[in-house]
mmCIF file of N, CA and C in Angstrom:
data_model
loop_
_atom_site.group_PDB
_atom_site.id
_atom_site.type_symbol
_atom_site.label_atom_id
_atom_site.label_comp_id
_atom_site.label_asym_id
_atom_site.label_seq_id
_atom_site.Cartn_x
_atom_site.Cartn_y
_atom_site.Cartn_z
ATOM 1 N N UNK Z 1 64.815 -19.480 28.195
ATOM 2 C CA UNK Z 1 64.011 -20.026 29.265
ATOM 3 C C UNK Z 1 62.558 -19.599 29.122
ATOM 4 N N UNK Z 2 62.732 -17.835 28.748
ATOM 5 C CA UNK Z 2 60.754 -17.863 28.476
ATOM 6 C C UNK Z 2 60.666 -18.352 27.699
ATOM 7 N N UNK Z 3 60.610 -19.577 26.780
ATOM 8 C CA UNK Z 3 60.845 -19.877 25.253
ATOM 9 C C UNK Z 3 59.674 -21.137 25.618
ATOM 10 N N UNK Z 4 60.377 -21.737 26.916
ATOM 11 C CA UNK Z 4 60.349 -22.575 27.382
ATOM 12 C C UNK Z 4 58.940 -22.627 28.389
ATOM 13 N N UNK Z 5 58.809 -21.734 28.813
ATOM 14 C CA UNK Z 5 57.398 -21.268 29.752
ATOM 15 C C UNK Z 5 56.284 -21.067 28.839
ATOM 16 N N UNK Z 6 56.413 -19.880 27.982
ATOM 17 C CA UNK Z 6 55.415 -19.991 27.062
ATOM 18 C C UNK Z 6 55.221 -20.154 25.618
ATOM 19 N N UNK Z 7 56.321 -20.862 25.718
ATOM 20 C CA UNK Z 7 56.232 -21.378 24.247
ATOM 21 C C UNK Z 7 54.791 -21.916 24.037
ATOM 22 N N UNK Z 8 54.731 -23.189 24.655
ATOM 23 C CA UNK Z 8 53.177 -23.996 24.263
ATOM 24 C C UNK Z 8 52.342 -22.942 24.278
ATOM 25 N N UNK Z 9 52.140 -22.557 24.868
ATOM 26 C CA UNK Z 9 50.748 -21.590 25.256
ATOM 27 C C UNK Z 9 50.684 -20.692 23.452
ATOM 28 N N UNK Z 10 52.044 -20.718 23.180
ATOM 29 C CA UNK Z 10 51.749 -19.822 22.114
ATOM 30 C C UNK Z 10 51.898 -20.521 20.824
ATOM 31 N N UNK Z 11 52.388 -21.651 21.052
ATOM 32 C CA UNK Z 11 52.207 -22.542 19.954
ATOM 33 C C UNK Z 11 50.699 -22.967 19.353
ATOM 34 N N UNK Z 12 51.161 -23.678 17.739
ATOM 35 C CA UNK Z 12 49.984 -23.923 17.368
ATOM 36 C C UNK Z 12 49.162 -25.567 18.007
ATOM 37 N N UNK Z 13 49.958 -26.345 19.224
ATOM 38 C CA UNK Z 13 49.741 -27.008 19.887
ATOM 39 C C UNK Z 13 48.503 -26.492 21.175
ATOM 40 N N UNK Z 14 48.461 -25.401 21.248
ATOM 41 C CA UNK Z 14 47.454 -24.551 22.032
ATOM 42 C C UNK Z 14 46.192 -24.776 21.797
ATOM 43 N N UNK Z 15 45.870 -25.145 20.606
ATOM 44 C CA UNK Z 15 44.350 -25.310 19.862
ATOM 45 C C UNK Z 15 43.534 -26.300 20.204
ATOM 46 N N UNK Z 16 44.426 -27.207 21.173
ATOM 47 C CA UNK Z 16 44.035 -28.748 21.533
ATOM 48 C C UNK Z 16 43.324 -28.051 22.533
ATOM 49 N N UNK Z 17 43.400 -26.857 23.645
ATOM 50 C CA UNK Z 17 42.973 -27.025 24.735
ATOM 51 C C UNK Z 17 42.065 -25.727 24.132
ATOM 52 N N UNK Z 18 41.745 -25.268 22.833
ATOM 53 C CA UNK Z 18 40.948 -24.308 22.544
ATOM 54 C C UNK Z 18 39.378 -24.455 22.986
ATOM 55 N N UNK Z 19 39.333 -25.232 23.049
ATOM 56 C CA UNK Z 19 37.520 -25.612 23.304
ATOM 57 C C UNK Z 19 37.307 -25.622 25.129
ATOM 58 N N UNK Z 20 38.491 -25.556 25.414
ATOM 59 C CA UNK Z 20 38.254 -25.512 27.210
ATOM 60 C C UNK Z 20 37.711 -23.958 27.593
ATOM 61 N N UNK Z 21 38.550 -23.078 26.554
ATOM 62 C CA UNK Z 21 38.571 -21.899 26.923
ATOM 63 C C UNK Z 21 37.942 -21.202 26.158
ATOM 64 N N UNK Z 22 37.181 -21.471 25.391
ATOM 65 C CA UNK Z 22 36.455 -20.579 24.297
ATOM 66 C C UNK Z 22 35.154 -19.898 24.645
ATOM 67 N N UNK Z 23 34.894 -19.847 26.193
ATOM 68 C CA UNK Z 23 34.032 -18.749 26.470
ATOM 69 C C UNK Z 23 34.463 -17.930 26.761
ATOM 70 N N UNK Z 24 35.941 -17.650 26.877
ATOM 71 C CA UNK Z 24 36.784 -16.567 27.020
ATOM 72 C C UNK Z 24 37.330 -15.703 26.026
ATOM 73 N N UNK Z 25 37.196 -16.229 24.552
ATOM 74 C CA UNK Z 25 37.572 -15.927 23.393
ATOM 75 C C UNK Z 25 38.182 -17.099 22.807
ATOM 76 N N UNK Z 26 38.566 -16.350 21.341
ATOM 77 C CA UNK Z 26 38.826 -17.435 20.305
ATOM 78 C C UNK Z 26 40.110 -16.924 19.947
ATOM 79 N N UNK Z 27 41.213 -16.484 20.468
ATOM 80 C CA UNK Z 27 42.623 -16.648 20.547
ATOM 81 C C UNK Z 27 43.346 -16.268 21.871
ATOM 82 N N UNK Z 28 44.410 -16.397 22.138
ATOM 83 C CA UNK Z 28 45.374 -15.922 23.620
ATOM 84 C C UNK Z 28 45.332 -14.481 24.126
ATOM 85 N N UNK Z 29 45.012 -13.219 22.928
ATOM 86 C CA UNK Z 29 44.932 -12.260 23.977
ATOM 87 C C UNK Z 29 43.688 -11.987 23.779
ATOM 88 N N UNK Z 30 42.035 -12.709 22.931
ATOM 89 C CA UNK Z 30 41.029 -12.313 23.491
ATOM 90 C C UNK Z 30 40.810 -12.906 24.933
ATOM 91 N N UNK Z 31 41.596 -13.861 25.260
ATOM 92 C CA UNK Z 31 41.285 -14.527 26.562
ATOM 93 C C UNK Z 31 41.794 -13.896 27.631
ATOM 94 N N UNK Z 32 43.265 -13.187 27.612
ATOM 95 C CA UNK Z 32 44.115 -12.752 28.407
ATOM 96 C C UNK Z 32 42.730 -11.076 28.518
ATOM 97 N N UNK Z 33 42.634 -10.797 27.542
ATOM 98 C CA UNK Z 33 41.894 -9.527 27.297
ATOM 99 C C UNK Z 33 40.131 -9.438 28.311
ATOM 100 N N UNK Z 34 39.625 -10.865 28.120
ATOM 101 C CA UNK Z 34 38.197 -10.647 28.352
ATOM 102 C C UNK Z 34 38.437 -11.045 30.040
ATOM 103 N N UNK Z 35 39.863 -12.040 30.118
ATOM 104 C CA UNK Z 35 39.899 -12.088 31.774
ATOM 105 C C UNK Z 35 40.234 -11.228 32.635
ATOM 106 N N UNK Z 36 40.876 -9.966 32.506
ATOM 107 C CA UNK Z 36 41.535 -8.340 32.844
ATOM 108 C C UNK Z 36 39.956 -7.609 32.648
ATOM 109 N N UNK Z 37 39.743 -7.734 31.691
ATOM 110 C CA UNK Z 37 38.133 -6.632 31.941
ATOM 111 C C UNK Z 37 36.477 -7.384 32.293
ATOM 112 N N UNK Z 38 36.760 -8.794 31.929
ATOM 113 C CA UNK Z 38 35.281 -9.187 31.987
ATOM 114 C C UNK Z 38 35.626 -10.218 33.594
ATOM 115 N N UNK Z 39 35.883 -9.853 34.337
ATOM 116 C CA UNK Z 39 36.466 -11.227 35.236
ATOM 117 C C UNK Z 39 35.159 -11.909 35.565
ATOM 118 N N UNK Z 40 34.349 -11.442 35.521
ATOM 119 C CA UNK Z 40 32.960 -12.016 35.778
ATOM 120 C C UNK Z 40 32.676 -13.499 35.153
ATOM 121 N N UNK Z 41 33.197 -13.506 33.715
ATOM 122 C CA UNK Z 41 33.110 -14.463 33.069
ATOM 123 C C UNK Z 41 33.449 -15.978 33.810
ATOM 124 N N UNK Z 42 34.552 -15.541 34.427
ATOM 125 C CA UNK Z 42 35.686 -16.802 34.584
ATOM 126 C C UNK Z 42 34.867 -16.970 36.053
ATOM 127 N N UNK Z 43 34.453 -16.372 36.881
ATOM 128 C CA UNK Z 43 33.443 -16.130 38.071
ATOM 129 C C UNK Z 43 32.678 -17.372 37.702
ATOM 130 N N UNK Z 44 31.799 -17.015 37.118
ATOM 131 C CA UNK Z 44 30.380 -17.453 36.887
ATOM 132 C C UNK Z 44 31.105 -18.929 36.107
ATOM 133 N N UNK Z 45 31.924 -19.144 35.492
ATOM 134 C CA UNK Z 45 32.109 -20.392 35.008
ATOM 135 C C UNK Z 45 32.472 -21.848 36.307
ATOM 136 N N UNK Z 46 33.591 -20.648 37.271
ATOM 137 C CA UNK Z 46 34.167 -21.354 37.793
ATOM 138 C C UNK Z 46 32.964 -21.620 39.293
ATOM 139 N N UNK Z 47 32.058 -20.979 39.439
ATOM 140 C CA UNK Z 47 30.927 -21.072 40.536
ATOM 141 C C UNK Z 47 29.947 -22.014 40.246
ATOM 142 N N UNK Z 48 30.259 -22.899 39.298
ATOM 143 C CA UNK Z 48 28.645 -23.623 39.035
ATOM 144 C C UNK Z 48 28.695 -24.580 40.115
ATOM 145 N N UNK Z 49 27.143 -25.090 39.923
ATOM 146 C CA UNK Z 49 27.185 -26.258 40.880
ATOM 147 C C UNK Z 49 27.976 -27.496 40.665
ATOM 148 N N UNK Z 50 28.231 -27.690 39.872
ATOM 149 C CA UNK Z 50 29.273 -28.872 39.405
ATOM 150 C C UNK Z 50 30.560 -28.998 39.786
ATOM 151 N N UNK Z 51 31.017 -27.250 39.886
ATOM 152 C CA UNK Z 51 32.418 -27.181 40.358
ATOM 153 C C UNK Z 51 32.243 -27.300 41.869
ATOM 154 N N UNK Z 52 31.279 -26.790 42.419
ATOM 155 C CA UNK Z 52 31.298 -26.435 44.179
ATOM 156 C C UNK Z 52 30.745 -27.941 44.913
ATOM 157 N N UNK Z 53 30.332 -29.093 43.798
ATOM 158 C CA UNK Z 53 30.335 -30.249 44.165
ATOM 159 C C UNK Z 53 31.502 -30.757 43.898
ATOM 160 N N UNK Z 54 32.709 -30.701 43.289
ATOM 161 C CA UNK Z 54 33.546 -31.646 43.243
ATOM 162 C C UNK Z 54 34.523 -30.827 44.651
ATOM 163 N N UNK Z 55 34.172 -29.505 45.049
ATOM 164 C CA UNK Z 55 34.963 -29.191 45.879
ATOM 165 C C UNK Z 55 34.922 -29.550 47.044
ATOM 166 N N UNK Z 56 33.655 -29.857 46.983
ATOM 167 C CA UNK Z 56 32.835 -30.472 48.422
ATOM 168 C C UNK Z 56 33.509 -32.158 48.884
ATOM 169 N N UNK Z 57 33.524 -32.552 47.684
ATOM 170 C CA UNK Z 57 34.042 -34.098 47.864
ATOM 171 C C UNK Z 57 35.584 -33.680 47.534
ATOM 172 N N UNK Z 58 36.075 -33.338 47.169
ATOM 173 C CA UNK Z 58 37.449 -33.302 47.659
ATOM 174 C C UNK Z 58 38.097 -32.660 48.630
ATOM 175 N N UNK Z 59 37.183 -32.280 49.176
ATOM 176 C CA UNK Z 59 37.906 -31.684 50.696
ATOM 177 C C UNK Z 59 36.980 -31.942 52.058
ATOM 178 N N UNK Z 60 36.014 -33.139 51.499
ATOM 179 C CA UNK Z 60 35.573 -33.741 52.735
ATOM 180 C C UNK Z 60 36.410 -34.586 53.480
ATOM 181 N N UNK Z 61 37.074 -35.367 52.805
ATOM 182 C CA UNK Z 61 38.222 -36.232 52.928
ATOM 183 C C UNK Z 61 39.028 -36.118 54.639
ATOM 184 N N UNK Z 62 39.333 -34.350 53.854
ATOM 185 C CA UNK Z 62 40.291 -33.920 55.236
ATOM 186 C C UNK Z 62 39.871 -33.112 55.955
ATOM 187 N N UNK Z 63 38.216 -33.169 56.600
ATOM 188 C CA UNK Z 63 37.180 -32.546 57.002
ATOM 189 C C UNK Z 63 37.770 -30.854 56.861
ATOM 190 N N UNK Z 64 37.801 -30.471 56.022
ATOM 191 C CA UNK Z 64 38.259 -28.974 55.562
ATOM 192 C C UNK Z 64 39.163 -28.130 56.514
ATOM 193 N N UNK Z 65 39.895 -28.846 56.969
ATOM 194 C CA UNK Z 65 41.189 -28.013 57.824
ATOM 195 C C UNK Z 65 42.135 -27.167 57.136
ATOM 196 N N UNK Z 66 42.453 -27.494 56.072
ATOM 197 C CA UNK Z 66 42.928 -26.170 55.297
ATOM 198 C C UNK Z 66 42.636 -24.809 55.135
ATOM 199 N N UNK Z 67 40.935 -24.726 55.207
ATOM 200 C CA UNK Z 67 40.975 -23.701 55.610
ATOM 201 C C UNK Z 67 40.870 -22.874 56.970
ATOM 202 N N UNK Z 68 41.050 -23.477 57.833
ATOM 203 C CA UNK Z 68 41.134 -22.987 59.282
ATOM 204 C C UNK Z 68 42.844 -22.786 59.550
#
């Protein structure tokens, strides 16, 4: 069954999504590695204005009651 969970992730099928994650490093445990000590990284990627605009329009929708 873990075979099955992380297999892909550890397969050589993984490489397809290598360029998503490659400010995190350039294999699975520099990434697992730089996200445990550098969390800042994944911070600052995931805070841009680009992301906090698509969040804006997808949760205008349901005038933001989720978080209340």
């Amino acid at each position: 069954m873990s075979h099955q969970l992380y297999g892909p992730v550890l397969s050589s099928q993984s490489e397809m999504l290598a360029g998503r994650y490659s400010y995190l490093g350039t294999s699975i445990t520099d990434v697992i590695f730089n996200l445990l000590t550098n969390p800042q990284l994944l911070l600052k990627y995931l805070f841009t204005q680009e992301s906090l605009n698509y969040l804006l329009i997808l949760f205008l929708p349901v005038g933001y009651v989720c978080f209340f």
